[in-house]
Amino acid sequence: MRSDDSRLAGTIYEPRRAAAMRVAVVGLGALGNELVKLLGLVGVGDVLLIDPDRVGPENSTRCVFFRSPEALGQPKAEVLVDSCSRWFPGTHWQGIAAEIADVGWRRLQGRDVIFAGVDRDSARVELSRISTRLHLPVCDGGLNTADYSAGRVTWFPGAGGACFCCRLSGRRRREILSSWQSQAHPCRMDVETGGWSSTPTLASITAALQVELGMRWLLRKETGAINVDIRLDEGPRLEAFNVPQSAECPFHDVVRWDTECNGTFAEILAIGQAVQWEWPICLKARCQGCGIEFAPLVRSVKLRREGHCPSCGSTKLLELESVREVPSGNALAKKRPEEIGLPADHLYSIREERMGLKSI
Ligand SMILES: [Zn+2]
Ligand SMILES: [Zn+2]
């Protein structure tokens, strides 16, 4: 059956405009499932789906696309690409089964908007960094973890407006950002867990508002950050307010992150320059269980969260060497980004090294 999209003509989902849109959906749980359903129905042309996790039995009450028995245990991104390609063949669906911080920035650059339905603050902060660096709007959805009747939708316009990190308390911001730093860090990070109560109805309502309001904010090129709180128990009511940029948020500087690296680092560096990327990669670690040293070649944050010794399996690891930049004369300059664990299709910043000044 050929679909007839004439009912969408004259709405914010004008078919020709929707077909030209390229968006990403980060987080493919309860909100993500509802988001992709709506993006498919309104005929968005290209959707990139990002989530590192696999479908579990707990997904079945809130995720319509994960209910088939074959989906269990499969990567969420792959299951959704398969189902959505069948249900919505007019949309080009692609999936990446990885954390947002492991996605190359060229895959995200130029997207009209990122719809987010992630459940960890650390992932939201990583998204804020990407949003402000690449100047990409994020339309973020959240379900209240302590109250199944409350949710929110927030528009973060990119570098010029507030980002998620602006909204954090100074203490929480320091806590998350210090976990990014490239220094020896023997403690394991606390895992932020889900496990709260939430309903498919609130997820559906929140995701619907994300798509509807996100599309309106996008069309009017909204440059301020806006939060809409949703409360269903009393009222019900929607409450919108503007979110100011925080002077303490470090995400609004104007560094250019637009350099591609398709060969070795040396090929893009002149003498006296250094290439930088956002998240430190751990090059060398020591197992505190059996004492061996090994090369993890993963983001330091990821190593602290889920790394283990390749020899004895211990999770007690000590980071010995982490990097987030390579100067032109360094031995690492002879490597390609993928050889040290950076994503393919990434974007970098080039820094001029000043005499006598040590790198970050
Ligand atoms: Zn900010
Ligand atoms: Zn070991």
Coordinates of C-alpha atoms and ligand atoms in Angstrom, one line a residue:
M1 CA 0.0 0.0 0.0
R2 CA 1.4 3.4 -0.9
S3 CA 1.0 5.8 2.0
D4 CA -1.0 9.0 1.5
D5 CA 0.5 11.8 3.5
S6 CA -1.9 14.5 2.4
R7 CA -3.4 14.8 5.9
L8 CA -0.1 16.2 7.1
A9 CA 0.0 19.0 4.5
G10 CA -0.6 22.4 6.1
T11 CA 0.7 21.2 9.5
I12 CA 4.1 21.5 11.1
Y13 CA 4.9 18.1 9.6
E14 CA 4.6 19.4 6.0
P15 CA 5.6 16.2 4.0
R16 CA 8.3 17.7 1.8
R17 CA 10.0 19.5 4.7
A18 CA 9.8 16.4 7.0
A19 CA 11.3 14.2 4.2
A20 CA 14.3 16.6 4.0
M21 CA 14.9 16.3 7.8
R22 CA 17.9 14.4 9.3
V23 CA 17.7 13.7 13.0
A24 CA 19.3 11.4 15.6
V25 CA 17.6 9.6 18.5
V26 CA 19.9 8.9 21.4
G27 CA 18.6 6.4 24.0
L28 CA 16.3 3.7 22.7
G29 CA 14.3 2.7 25.8
A30 CA 10.7 3.8 26.6
L31 CA 11.1 7.3 25.2
G32 CA 13.2 6.2 22.2
N33 CA 10.5 3.6 21.1
E34 CA 7.8 6.3 21.1
L35 CA 10.0 8.8 19.4
V36 CA 10.9 6.6 16.5
K37 CA 7.2 5.6 16.0
L38 CA 6.2 9.3 15.7
L39 CA 9.2 10.3 13.6
G40 CA 8.3 7.4 11.2
L41 CA 4.6 8.4 11.1
V42 CA 5.4 12.1 10.3
G43 CA 7.8 11.0 7.5
V44 CA 11.1 12.3 8.7
G45 CA 13.6 11.5 6.0
D46 CA 16.6 10.2 7.9
V47 CA 16.9 8.9 11.4
L48 CA 20.2 7.8 13.1
L49 CA 19.5 5.6 16.2
I50 CA 22.1 5.4 19.0
D51 CA 22.1 3.1 22.1
P52 CA 24.7 0.7 23.4
D53 CA 22.3 -1.7 25.2
R54 CA 20.5 -4.9 24.3
V55 CA 16.7 -5.6 24.7
G56 CA 15.9 -7.1 28.1
P57 CA 12.6 -8.5 29.5
E58 CA 12.0 -5.3 31.5
N59 CA 11.6 -3.4 28.2
S60 CA 8.4 -5.3 27.2
T61 CA 5.9 -3.1 29.1
R62 CA 7.1 0.2 27.7
C63 CA 8.7 -0.5 24.3
V64 CA 6.4 -1.5 21.6
F65 CA 9.1 -2.5 19.1
F66 CA 10.8 -4.8 21.6
R67 CA 7.9 -7.2 22.2
S68 CA 8.7 -9.8 19.6
P69 CA 10.5 -12.9 21.1
E70 CA 13.3 -12.6 18.6
A71 CA 14.2 -9.1 19.9
L72 CA 15.2 -10.3 23.3
G73 CA 19.0 -10.1 23.8
Q74 CA 19.6 -8.2 20.5
P75 CA 21.1 -4.7 20.3
K76 CA 18.3 -2.2 20.6
A77 CA 19.6 -0.1 17.7
E78 CA 19.6 -3.1 15.4
V79 CA 16.1 -4.2 16.4
L80 CA 14.7 -0.8 15.8
V81 CA 16.4 -0.4 12.4
D82 CA 14.9 -3.7 11.3
S83 CA 11.4 -3.0 12.6
C84 CA 11.3 0.6 11.5
S85 CA 12.6 -0.1 8.0
R86 CA 9.6 -2.4 7.6
W87 CA 7.0 -0.1 9.2
F88 CA 8.3 3.1 7.7
P89 CA 10.1 2.3 4.4
G90 CA 10.0 6.0 3.4
T91 CA 12.5 6.9 6.1
H92 CA 16.2 6.0 6.0
W93 CA 17.0 4.3 9.3
Q94 CA 20.6 3.7 10.5
G95 CA 21.7 2.4 13.9
I96 CA 24.9 2.6 16.0
A97 CA 25.1 0.2 19.0
A98 CA 27.4 2.4 21.0
E99 CA 27.4 5.0 23.8
I100 CA 26.9 8.5 22.5
A101 CA 30.5 9.4 23.5
D102 CA 31.8 6.7 21.3
V103 CA 30.0 8.0 18.2
G104 CA 32.2 9.9 15.6
W105 CA 31.1 13.5 15.4
R106 CA 30.9 13.4 11.6
R107 CA 27.9 11.0 12.0
L108 CA 26.1 13.8 14.0
Q109 CA 27.3 17.0 12.3
G110 CA 24.7 18.6 10.2
R111 CA 21.7 16.8 11.8
D112 CA 18.7 19.1 12.3
V113 CA 18.1 18.0 15.9
I114 CA 19.0 15.3 18.3
F115 CA 16.1 13.8 20.3
A116 CA 17.4 12.4 23.6
G117 CA 15.8 9.8 25.8
V118 CA 18.7 8.7 27.9
D119 CA 18.5 7.8 31.6
R120 CA 21.9 8.8 32.9
D121 CA 23.0 12.4 33.8
S122 CA 26.5 11.6 32.5
A123 CA 25.1 10.7 29.1
R124 CA 23.2 14.0 29.1
V125 CA 26.3 15.9 29.9
E126 CA 28.2 14.2 27.1
L127 CA 25.3 15.1 24.8
S128 CA 25.5 18.7 26.0
R129 CA 29.2 18.8 25.1
I130 CA 28.4 17.5 21.6
S131 CA 25.5 19.9 21.2
T132 CA 27.6 23.0 22.2
R133 CA 30.7 21.9 20.3
L134 CA 28.8 21.1 17.0
H135 CA 26.1 23.7 17.5
L136 CA 23.3 21.0 17.3
P137 CA 20.0 21.5 19.1
V138 CA 19.0 18.8 21.5
C139 CA 15.3 18.1 22.4
D140 CA 15.7 16.2 25.6
G141 CA 13.0 14.1 27.3
G142 CA 13.0 12.9 30.9
L143 CA 10.8 10.8 33.1
N144 CA 10.9 11.7 36.8
T145 CA 12.6 8.8 38.6
A146 CA 10.8 9.5 41.8
D147 CA 7.3 10.2 40.5
Y148 CA 5.6 8.2 37.7
S149 CA 3.2 11.1 37.0
A150 CA 5.9 13.7 36.1
G151 CA 8.1 14.2 33.1
R152 CA 9.7 17.0 31.2
V153 CA 10.8 18.1 27.8
T154 CA 13.7 20.5 27.4
W155 CA 15.0 22.3 24.3
F156 CA 18.8 23.0 24.3
P157 CA 19.6 25.1 21.2
G158 CA 23.4 24.6 21.0
A159 CA 26.4 26.7 22.0
G160 CA 24.5 30.1 22.2
G161 CA 21.8 29.0 24.8
A162 CA 21.8 27.0 28.0
C163 CA 22.8 23.4 27.9
F164 CA 22.0 20.5 30.3
C165 CA 25.2 21.1 32.1
C166 CA 24.1 24.7 32.9
R167 CA 21.2 23.3 34.9
L168 CA 23.3 21.1 37.2
S169 CA 24.3 22.3 40.7
G170 CA 28.0 23.3 40.9
R171 CA 28.8 20.2 42.9
R172 CA 27.1 17.8 40.5
R173 CA 28.8 19.5 37.5
R174 CA 32.2 19.2 39.1
E175 CA 31.5 15.6 40.0
I176 CA 30.7 14.6 36.4
L177 CA 33.3 16.8 34.7
S178 CA 36.1 15.6 37.1
S179 CA 35.4 12.1 36.0
W180 CA 36.4 13.1 32.5
Q181 CA 39.8 14.3 33.4
S182 CA 42.8 12.3 32.3
Q183 CA 44.5 11.5 35.5
A184 CA 45.3 8.3 37.3
H185 CA 42.1 7.3 39.0
P186 CA 42.1 4.1 41.1
C187 CA 38.5 4.3 42.3
R188 CA 35.7 2.8 40.3
M189 CA 32.9 5.1 39.3
D190 CA 29.5 4.6 40.8
V191 CA 27.2 3.2 38.2
E192 CA 24.1 5.3 37.8
T193 CA 21.3 2.8 37.7
G194 CA 17.7 2.8 36.5
G195 CA 15.2 0.6 38.2
W196 CA 12.5 3.1 39.1
S197 CA 8.8 2.8 38.3
S198 CA 7.5 4.4 35.1
T199 CA 4.5 3.9 32.8
P200 CA 4.1 3.5 29.1
T201 CA 1.5 6.3 29.1
L202 CA 3.9 8.9 30.6
A203 CA 6.6 7.8 28.2
S204 CA 4.2 8.2 25.3
I205 CA 3.0 11.6 26.4
T206 CA 6.5 12.9 27.0
A207 CA 7.9 11.6 23.7
A208 CA 4.9 13.0 21.8
L209 CA 5.6 16.5 23.3
Q210 CA 9.3 16.1 22.4
V211 CA 8.4 15.6 18.7
E212 CA 5.7 18.2 18.6
L213 CA 7.4 20.9 20.6
G214 CA 10.8 20.0 19.1
M215 CA 9.5 20.5 15.6
R216 CA 7.9 23.9 16.5
W217 CA 11.1 25.1 18.2
L218 CA 13.2 23.9 15.3
L219 CA 10.9 25.7 12.7
R220 CA 11.0 29.0 14.6
K221 CA 14.8 28.6 15.0
E222 CA 14.5 29.0 18.8
T223 CA 17.8 30.2 20.2
G224 CA 16.9 30.1 23.9
A225 CA 16.7 27.0 26.1
I226 CA 13.1 26.2 27.2
N227 CA 11.9 23.6 29.8
V228 CA 8.4 22.2 29.9
D229 CA 7.4 20.3 33.0
I230 CA 4.6 17.8 32.7
R231 CA 2.4 16.8 35.7
L232 CA -0.5 14.4 35.3
D233 CA -1.6 13.8 38.9
E234 CA -2.7 17.3 39.9
G235 CA -4.3 19.4 37.2
P236 CA -3.0 18.0 34.8
R237 CA -0.7 20.7 33.8
L238 CA 2.1 21.8 31.5
E239 CA 4.4 24.5 32.7
A240 CA 7.0 26.2 30.5
F241 CA 9.9 28.4 31.5
N242 CA 13.1 29.7 30.0
V243 CA 16.4 28.2 31.2
P244 CA 19.3 30.7 31.6
Q245 CA 22.9 29.9 30.6
S246 CA 25.1 29.5 33.7
A247 CA 28.2 31.6 33.9
E248 CA 29.9 28.6 35.6
C249 CA 29.2 26.1 32.8
P250 CA 32.4 25.5 30.9
F251 CA 30.7 24.4 27.7
H252 CA 30.2 27.7 25.9
D253 CA 33.7 28.6 24.7
V254 CA 34.3 29.1 21.0
V255 CA 36.8 26.4 20.0
R256 CA 36.5 25.1 16.4
W257 CA 36.0 21.3 16.3
D258 CA 35.9 20.8 12.5
T259 CA 39.1 19.0 11.6
E260 CA 38.8 15.5 10.0
C261 CA 41.6 13.0 10.3
N262 CA 41.4 10.3 7.6
G263 CA 45.0 9.1 7.9
T264 CA 47.6 9.5 10.7
F265 CA 47.5 12.5 13.1
A266 CA 50.8 13.6 11.6
E267 CA 49.1 14.2 8.2
I268 CA 46.9 17.0 9.7
L269 CA 49.5 18.6 12.0
A270 CA 52.1 21.3 11.2
I271 CA 55.1 21.7 13.5
G272 CA 54.1 23.3 16.8
Q273 CA 50.4 22.1 16.6
A274 CA 48.6 19.5 18.6
V275 CA 45.4 17.7 17.7
Q276 CA 42.7 17.4 20.5
W277 CA 39.6 15.5 21.1
E278 CA 37.0 15.6 23.8
W279 CA 37.2 12.5 26.0
P280 CA 40.5 11.0 27.2
I281 CA 41.5 7.6 26.0
C282 CA 43.3 5.3 28.3
L283 CA 46.5 3.9 26.7
K284 CA 48.0 2.0 29.6
A285 CA 46.5 0.6 32.8
R286 CA 47.7 -1.8 35.6
C287 CA 45.6 -4.5 37.2
Q288 CA 45.7 -4.2 40.9
G289 CA 44.6 -7.8 41.2
C290 CA 47.4 -9.6 39.3
G291 CA 49.7 -6.8 38.5
I292 CA 49.9 -7.0 34.7
E293 CA 49.9 -3.9 32.6
F294 CA 47.8 -3.7 29.4
A295 CA 46.6 -1.2 26.8
P296 CA 42.8 -0.8 27.2
L297 CA 42.4 1.8 24.3
V298 CA 38.9 2.9 25.4
R299 CA 37.7 6.1 26.9
S300 CA 38.9 6.5 30.5
V301 CA 35.4 7.0 31.8
K302 CA 34.3 3.8 30.2
L303 CA 37.3 1.9 31.6
R304 CA 36.4 3.1 35.1
R305 CA 32.8 2.1 34.7
E306 CA 33.1 -1.3 33.1
G307 CA 36.7 -2.2 32.4
H308 CA 38.3 -5.4 33.6
C309 CA 41.7 -7.1 33.5
P310 CA 42.1 -9.2 30.4
S311 CA 44.1 -11.7 32.4
C312 CA 42.4 -12.2 35.7
G313 CA 39.1 -10.3 35.2
S314 CA 39.6 -8.0 38.2
T315 CA 37.8 -4.7 38.0
K316 CA 40.4 -3.0 40.3
L317 CA 42.4 -1.1 37.6
L318 CA 44.8 1.8 37.8
E319 CA 45.1 4.2 34.9
L320 CA 48.7 4.8 34.1
E321 CA 48.5 6.9 30.9
S322 CA 45.5 8.7 29.3
V323 CA 45.6 11.2 26.4
R324 CA 43.2 13.7 24.9
E325 CA 45.7 15.4 22.6
V326 CA 48.7 14.5 20.4
P327 CA 51.4 17.1 19.7
S328 CA 53.1 17.0 16.3
G329 CA 56.4 15.6 17.5
N330 CA 54.8 12.8 19.7
A331 CA 55.2 9.1 18.8
L332 CA 51.4 8.8 18.7
A333 CA 51.3 11.2 15.8
K334 CA 52.3 8.3 13.6
K335 CA 49.1 6.5 14.5
R336 CA 45.6 6.6 13.0
P337 CA 42.8 7.6 15.4
E338 CA 41.2 4.1 15.2
E339 CA 44.5 2.6 16.3
I340 CA 44.2 4.2 19.7
G341 CA 40.5 3.5 20.2
L342 CA 39.0 6.8 18.8
P343 CA 35.8 6.4 16.8
A344 CA 35.9 6.5 13.0
D345 CA 34.4 9.6 11.4
H346 CA 35.4 11.8 14.3
L347 CA 36.1 15.6 14.4
Y348 CA 39.1 17.2 16.1
S349 CA 40.4 20.6 17.2
I350 CA 43.9 21.9 16.3
R351 CA 45.7 23.8 19.0
E352 CA 48.8 26.0 18.4
E353 CA 51.3 25.0 21.0
R354 CA 52.8 28.0 22.7
M355 CA 56.5 28.0 23.7
G356 CA 57.1 27.1 27.3
L357 CA 53.4 26.3 27.9
K358 CA 52.6 22.7 28.9
S359 CA 49.5 21.2 27.3
I360 CA 46.3 21.0 29.4
Ligands
ZN1 ZN 26.0 25.1 29.6
ZN2 ZN 44.5 -8.9 36.5

